[in-house]
Short mmCIF file of N, CA and C in Angstrom, two decimals:
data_model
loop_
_atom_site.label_atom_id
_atom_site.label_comp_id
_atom_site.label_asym_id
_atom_site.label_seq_id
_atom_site.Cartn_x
_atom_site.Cartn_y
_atom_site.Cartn_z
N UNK W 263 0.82 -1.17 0.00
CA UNK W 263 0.00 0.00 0.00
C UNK W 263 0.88 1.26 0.00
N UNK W 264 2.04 1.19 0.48
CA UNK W 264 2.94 2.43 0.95
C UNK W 264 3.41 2.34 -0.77
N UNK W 265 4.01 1.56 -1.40
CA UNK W 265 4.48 1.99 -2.67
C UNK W 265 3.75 2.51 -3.54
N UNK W 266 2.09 2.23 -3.82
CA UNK W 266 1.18 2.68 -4.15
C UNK W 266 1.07 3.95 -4.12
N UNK W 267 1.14 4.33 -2.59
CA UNK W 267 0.77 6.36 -2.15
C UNK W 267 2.26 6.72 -2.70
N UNK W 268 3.15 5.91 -2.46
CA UNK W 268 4.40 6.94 -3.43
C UNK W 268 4.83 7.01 -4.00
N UNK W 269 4.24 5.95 -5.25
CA UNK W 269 3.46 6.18 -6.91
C UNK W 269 2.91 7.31 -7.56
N UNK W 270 1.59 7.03 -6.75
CA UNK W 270 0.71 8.07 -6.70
C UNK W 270 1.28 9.94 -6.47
N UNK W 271 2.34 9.68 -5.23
CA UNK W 271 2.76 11.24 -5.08
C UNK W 271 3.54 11.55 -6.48
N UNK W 272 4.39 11.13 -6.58
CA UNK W 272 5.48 11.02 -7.80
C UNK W 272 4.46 11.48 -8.91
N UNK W 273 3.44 10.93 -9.28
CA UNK W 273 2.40 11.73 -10.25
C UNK W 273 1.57 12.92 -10.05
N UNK W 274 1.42 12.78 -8.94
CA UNK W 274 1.26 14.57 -8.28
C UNK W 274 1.82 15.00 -8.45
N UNK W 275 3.09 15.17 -7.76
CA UNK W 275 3.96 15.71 -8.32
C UNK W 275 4.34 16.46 -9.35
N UNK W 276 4.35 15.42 -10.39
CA UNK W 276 4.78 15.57 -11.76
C UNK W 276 3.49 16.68 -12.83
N UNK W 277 2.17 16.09 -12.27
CA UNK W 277 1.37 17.05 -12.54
C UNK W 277 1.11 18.28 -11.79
N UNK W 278 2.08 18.82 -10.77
CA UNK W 278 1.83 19.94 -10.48
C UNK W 278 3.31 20.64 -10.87
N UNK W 279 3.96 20.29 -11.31
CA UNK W 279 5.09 20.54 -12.45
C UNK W 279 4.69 21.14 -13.54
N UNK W 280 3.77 20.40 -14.24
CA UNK W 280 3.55 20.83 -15.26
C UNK W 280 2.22 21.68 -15.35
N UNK W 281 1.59 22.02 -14.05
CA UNK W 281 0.58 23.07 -13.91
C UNK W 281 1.27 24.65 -13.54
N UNK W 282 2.04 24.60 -13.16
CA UNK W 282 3.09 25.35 -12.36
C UNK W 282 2.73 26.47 -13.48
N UNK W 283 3.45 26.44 -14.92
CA UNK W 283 3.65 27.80 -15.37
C UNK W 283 2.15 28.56 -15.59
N UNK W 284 1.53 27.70 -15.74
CA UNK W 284 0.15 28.27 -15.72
C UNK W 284 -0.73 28.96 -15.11
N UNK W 285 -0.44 28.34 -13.74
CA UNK W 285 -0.85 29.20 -12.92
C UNK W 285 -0.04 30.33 -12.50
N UNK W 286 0.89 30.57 -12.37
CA UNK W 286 2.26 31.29 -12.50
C UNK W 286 1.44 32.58 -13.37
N UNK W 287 1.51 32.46 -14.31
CA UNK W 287 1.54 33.11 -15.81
C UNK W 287 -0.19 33.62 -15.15
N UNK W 288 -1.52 32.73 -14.57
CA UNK W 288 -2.42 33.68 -14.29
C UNK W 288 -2.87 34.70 -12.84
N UNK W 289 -1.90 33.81 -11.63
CA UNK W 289 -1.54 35.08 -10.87
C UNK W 289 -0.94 36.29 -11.68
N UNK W 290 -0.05 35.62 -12.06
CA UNK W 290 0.78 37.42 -12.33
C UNK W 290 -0.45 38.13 -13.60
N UNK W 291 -1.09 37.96 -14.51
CA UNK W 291 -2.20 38.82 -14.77
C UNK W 291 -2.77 38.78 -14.09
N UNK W 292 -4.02 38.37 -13.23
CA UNK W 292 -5.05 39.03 -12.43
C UNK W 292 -4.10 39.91 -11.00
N UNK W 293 -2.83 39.84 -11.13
CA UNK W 293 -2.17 40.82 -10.18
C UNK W 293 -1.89 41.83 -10.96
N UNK W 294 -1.87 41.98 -12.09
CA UNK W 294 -1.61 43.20 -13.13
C UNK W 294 -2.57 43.96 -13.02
N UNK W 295 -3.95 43.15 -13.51
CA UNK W 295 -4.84 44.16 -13.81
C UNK W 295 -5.94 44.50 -12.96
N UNK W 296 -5.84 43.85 -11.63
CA UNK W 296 -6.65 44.16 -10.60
C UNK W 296 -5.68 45.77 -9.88
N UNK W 297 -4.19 45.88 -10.00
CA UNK W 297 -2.93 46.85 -9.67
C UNK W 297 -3.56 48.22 -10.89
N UNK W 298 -3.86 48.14 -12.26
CA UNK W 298 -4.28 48.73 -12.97
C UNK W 298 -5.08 49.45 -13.37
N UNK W 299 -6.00 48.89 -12.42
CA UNK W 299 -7.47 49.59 -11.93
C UNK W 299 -8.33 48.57 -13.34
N UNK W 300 -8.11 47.80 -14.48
CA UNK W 300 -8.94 47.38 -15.23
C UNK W 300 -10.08 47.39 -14.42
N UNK W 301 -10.21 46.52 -13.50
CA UNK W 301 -11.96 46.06 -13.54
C UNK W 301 -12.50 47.20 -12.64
N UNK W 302 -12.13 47.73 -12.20
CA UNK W 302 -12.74 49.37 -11.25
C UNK W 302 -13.23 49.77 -12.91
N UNK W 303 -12.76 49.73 -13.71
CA UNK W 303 -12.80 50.91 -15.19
C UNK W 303 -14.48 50.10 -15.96
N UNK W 304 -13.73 48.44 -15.94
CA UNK W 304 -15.08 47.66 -16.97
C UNK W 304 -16.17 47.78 -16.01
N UNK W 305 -15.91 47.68 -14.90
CA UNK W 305 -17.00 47.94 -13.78
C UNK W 305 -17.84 49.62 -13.92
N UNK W 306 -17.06 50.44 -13.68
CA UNK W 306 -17.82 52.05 -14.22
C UNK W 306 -18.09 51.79 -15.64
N UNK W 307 -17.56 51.35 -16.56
CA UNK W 307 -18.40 51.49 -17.63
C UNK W 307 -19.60 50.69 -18.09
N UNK W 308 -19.69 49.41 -17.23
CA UNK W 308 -21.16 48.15 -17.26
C UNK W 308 -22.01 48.63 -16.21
N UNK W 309 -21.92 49.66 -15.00
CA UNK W 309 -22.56 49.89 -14.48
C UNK W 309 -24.14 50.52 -15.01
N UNK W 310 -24.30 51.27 -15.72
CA UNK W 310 -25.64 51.71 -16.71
C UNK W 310 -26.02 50.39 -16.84
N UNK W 311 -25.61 49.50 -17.54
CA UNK W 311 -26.76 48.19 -18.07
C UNK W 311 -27.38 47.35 -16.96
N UNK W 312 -25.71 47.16 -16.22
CA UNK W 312 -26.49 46.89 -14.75
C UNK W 312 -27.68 47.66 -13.81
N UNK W 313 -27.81 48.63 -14.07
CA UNK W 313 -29.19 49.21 -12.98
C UNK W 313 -29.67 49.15 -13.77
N UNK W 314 -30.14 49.09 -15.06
CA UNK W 314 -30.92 48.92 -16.33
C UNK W 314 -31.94 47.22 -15.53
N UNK W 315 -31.18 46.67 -15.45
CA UNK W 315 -31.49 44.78 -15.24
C UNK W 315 -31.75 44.73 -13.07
N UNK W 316 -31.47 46.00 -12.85
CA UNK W 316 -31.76 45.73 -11.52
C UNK W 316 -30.41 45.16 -10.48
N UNK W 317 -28.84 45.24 -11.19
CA UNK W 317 -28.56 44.83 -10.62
C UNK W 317 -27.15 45.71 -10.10
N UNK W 318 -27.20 45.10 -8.73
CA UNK W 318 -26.11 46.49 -7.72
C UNK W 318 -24.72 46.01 -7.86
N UNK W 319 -24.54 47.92 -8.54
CA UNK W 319 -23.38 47.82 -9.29
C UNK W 319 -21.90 47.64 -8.64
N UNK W 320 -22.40 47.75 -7.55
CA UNK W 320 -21.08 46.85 -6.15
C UNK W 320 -20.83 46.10 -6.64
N UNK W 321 -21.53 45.09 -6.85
CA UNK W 321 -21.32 43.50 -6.95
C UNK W 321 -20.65 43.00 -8.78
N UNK W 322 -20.53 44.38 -9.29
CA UNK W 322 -19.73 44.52 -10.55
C UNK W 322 -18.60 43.51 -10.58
N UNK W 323 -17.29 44.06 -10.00
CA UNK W 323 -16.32 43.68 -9.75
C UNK W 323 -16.09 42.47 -9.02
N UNK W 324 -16.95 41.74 -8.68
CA UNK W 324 -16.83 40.36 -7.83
C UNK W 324 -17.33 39.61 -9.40
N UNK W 325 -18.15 39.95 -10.23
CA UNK W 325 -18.58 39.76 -11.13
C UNK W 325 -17.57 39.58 -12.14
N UNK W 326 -16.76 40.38 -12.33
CA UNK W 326 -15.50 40.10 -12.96
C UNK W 326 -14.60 39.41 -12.77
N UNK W 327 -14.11 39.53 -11.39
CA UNK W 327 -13.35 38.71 -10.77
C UNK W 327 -13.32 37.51 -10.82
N UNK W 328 -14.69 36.43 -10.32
CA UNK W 328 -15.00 35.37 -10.37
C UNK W 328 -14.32 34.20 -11.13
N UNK W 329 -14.99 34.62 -12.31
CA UNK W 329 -14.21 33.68 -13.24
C UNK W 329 -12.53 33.63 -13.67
N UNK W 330 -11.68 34.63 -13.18
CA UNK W 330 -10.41 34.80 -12.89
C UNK W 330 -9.74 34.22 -11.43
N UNK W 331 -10.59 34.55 -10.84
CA UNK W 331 -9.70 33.92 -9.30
C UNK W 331 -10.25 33.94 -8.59
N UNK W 332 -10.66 33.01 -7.85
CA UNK W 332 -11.06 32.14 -6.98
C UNK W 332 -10.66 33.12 -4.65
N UNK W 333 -9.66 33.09 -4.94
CA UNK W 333 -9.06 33.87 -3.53
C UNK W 333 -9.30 35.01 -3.84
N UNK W 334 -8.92 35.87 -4.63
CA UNK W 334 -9.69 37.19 -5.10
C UNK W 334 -10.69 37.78 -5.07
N UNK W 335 -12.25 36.70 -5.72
CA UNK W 335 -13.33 36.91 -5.82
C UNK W 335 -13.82 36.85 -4.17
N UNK W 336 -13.20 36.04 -3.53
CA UNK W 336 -13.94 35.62 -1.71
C UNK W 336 -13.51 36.56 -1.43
N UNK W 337 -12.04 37.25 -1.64
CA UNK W 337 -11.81 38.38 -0.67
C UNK W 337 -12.16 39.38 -0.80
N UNK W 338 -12.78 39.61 -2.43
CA UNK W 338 -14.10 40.59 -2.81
C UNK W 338 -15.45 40.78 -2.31
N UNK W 339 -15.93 39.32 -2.27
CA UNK W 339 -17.03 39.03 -1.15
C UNK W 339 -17.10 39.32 0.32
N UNK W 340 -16.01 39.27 0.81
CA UNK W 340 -15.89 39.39 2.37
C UNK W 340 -15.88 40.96 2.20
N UNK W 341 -15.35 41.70 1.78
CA UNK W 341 -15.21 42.89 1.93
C UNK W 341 -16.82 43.46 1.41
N UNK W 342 -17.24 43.02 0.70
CA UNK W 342 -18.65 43.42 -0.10
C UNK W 342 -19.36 42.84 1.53
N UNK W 343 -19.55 41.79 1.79
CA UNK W 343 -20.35 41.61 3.13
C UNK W 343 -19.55 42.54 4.27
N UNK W 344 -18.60 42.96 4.75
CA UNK W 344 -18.53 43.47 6.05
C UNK W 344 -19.08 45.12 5.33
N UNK W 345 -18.71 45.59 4.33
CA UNK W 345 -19.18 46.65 4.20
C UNK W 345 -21.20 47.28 3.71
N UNK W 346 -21.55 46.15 3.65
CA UNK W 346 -22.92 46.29 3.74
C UNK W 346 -23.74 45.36 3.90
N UNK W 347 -23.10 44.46 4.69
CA UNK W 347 -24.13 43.24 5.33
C UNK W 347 -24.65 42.40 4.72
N UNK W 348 -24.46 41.09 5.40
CA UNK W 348 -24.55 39.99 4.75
C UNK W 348 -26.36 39.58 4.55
N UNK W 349 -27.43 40.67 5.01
CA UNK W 349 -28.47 40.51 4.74
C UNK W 349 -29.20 41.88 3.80
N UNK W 350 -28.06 42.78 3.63
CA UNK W 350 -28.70 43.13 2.72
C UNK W 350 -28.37 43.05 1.02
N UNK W 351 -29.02 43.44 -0.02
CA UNK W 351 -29.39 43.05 -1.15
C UNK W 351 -28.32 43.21 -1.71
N UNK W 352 -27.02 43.91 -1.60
CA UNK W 352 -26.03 43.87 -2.07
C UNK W 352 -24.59 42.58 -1.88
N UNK W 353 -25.27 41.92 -0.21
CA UNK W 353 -24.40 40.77 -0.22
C UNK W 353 -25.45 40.05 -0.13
N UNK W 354 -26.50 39.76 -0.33
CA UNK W 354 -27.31 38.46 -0.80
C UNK W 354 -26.71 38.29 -2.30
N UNK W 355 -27.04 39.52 -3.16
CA UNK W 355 -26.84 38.83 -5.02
C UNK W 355 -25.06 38.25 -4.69
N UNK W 356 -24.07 39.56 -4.16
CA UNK W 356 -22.92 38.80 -3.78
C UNK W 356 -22.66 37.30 -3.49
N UNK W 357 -23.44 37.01 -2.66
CA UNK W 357 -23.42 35.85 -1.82
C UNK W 357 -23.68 34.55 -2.99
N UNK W 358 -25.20 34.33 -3.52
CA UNK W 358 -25.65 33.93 -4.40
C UNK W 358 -24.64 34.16 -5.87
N UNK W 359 -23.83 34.73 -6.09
CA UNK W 359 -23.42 35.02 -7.40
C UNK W 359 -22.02 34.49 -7.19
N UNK W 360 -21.17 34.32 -6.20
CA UNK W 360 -19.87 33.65 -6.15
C UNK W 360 -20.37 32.25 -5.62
N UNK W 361 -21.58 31.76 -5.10
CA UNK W 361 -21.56 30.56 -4.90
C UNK W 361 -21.92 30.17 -5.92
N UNK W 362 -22.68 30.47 -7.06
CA UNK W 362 -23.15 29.66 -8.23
C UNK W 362 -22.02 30.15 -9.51
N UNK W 363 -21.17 30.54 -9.89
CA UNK W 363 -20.39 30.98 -10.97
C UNK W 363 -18.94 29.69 -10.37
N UNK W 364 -17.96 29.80 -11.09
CA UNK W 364 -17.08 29.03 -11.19
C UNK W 364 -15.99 29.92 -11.78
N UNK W 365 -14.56 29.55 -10.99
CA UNK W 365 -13.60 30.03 -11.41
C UNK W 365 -12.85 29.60 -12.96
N UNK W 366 -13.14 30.27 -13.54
CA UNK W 366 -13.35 29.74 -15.03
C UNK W 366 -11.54 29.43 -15.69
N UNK W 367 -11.24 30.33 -15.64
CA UNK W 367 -9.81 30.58 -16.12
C UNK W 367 -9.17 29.61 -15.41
N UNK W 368 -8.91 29.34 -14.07
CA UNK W 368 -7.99 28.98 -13.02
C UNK W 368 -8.40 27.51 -13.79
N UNK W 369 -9.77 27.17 -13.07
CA UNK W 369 -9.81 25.47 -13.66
C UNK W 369 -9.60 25.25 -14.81
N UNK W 370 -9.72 25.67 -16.01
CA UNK W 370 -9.45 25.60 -17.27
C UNK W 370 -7.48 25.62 -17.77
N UNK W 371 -6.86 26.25 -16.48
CA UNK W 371 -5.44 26.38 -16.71
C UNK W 371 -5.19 25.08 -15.50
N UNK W 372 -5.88 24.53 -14.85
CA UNK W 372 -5.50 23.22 -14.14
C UNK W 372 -5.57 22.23 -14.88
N UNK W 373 -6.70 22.08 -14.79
CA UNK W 373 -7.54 20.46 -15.99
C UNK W 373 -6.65 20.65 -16.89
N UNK W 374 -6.41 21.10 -17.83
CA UNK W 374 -6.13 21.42 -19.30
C UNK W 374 -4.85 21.28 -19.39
N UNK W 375 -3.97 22.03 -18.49
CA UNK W 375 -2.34 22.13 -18.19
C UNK W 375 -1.85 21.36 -17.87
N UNK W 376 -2.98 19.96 -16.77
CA UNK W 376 -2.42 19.20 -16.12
C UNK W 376 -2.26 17.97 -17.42
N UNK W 377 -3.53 17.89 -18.36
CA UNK W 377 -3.24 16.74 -19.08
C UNK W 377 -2.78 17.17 -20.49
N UNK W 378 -2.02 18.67 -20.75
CA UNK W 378 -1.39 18.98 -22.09
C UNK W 378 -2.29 19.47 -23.05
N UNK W 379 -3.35 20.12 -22.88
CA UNK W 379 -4.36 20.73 -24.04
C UNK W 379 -4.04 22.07 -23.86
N UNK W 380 -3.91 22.49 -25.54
CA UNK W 380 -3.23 23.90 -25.10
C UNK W 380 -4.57 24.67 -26.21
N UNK W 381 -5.12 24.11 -27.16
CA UNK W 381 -6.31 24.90 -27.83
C UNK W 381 -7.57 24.15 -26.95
N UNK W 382 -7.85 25.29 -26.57
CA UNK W 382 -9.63 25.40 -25.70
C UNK W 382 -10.25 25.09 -26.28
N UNK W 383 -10.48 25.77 -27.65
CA UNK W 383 -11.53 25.70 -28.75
C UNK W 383 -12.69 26.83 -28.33
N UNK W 384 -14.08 25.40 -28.02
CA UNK W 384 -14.75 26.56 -27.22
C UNK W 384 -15.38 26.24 -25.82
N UNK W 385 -14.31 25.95 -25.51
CA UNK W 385 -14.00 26.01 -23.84
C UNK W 385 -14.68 26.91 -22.52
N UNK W 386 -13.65 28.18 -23.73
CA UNK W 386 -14.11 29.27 -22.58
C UNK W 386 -15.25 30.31 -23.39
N UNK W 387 -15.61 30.42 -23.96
CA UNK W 387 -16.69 31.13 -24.39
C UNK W 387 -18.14 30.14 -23.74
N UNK W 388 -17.74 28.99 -23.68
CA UNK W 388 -18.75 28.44 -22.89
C UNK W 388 -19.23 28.39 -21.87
N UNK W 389 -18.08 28.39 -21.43
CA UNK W 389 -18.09 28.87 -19.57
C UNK W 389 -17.85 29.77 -19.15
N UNK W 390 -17.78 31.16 -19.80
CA UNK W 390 -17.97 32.52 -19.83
C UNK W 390 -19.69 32.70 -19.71
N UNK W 391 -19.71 31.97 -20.93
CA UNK W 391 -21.74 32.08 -21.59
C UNK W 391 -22.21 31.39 -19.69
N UNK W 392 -21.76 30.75 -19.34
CA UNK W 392 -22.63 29.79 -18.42
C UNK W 392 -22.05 31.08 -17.00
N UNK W 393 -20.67 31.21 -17.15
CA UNK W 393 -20.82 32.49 -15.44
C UNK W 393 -21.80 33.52 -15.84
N UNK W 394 -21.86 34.01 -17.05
CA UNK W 394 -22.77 35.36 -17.23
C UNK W 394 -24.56 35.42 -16.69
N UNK W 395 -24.42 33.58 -17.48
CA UNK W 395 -25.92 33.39 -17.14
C UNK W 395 -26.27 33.16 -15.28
N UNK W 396 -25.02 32.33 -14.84
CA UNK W 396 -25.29 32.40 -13.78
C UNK W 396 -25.34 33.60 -12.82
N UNK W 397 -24.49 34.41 -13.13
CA UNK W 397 -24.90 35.88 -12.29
C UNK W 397 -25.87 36.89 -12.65
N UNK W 398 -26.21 36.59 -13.45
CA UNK W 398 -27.89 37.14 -14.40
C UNK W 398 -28.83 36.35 -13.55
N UNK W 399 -29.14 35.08 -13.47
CA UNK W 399 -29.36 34.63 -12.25
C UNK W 399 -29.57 34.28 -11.20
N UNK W 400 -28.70 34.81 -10.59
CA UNK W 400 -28.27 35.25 -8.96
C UNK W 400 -28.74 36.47 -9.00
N UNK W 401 -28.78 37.58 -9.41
CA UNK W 401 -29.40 39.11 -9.32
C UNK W 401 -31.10 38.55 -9.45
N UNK W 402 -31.24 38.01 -10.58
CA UNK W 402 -33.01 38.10 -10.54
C UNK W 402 -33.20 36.82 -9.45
N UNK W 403 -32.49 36.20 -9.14
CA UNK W 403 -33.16 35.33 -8.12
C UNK W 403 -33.19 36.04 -6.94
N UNK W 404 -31.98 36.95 -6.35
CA UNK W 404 -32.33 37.85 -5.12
C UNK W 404 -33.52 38.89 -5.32
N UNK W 405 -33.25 39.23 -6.35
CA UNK W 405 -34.31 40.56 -6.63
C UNK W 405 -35.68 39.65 -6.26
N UNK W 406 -36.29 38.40 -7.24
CA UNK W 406 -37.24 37.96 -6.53
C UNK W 406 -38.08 37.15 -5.83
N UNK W 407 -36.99 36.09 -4.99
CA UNK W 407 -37.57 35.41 -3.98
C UNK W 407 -36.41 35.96 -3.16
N UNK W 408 -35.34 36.89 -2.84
CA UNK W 408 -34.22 37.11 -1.67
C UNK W 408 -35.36 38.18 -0.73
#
């Protein structure tokens, strides 16, 4: 059984070797452009469509985030809940909108990196299409049963 688990590590291992630059390569962008102000900017400029659809334009930037990073988006959330409460309508859609979306990029540079697929195809437009819908979603589901 013991040679088995240190089989097994040796292939861990080896697949987190070869996940390494990947994730590497997407910390250091979402540390670029969160430093850059990008999503403060896509956030002021989607804000109009968002109150258009009902939905609070706080929760913009967790919205963006999401599908980029995973530790990012929670520590977006925590700060979105201590600063206006975890019962009101701004950390309910919060709340509801990082539990149902998926870190899109990150898993897509794990799975993918770990077993050598380097064309997505349509990967991520799919699971872009599926976070969008899910935080479309999460806003009309708080808006009307939250």
């Amino acid at each position: 059984m013991f040679g088995s688990f240190v089989s097994g590590a040796k292939e861990g291992f080896a697949s987190l070797l070869s996940v390494a630059p990947s994730l590497v390569g997407l910390i250091i962008a979402v540390t670029m452009l969160e430093g850059s102000g990008f999503f403060a900017m896509i956030s002021e400029w989607l804000s109009p469509v968002c109150n258009m659809i009902g939905c609070p334009a706080e929760v913009l930037p967790l919205g963006i985030m999401r599908p980029v990073t995973g530790s990012g988006s929670y520590a977006l959330l925590n700060t979105l809940l201590q600063q206006y409460g975890a019962d009101s309508l701004i950390g309910k859609t919060a709340s509801v909108m990082a539990g149902s979306t998926e870190t899109t990029f990150y898993a897509i540079a794990v799975y993918y990196g770990a077993i050598g697929i380097r064309k997505t195809r349509f990967t991520i437009p799919a699971a872009l299409a599926a976070d969008l819908t899910s935080m479309i979603m999460a806003v009309m589901c708080v808006r009307f049963f939250g």
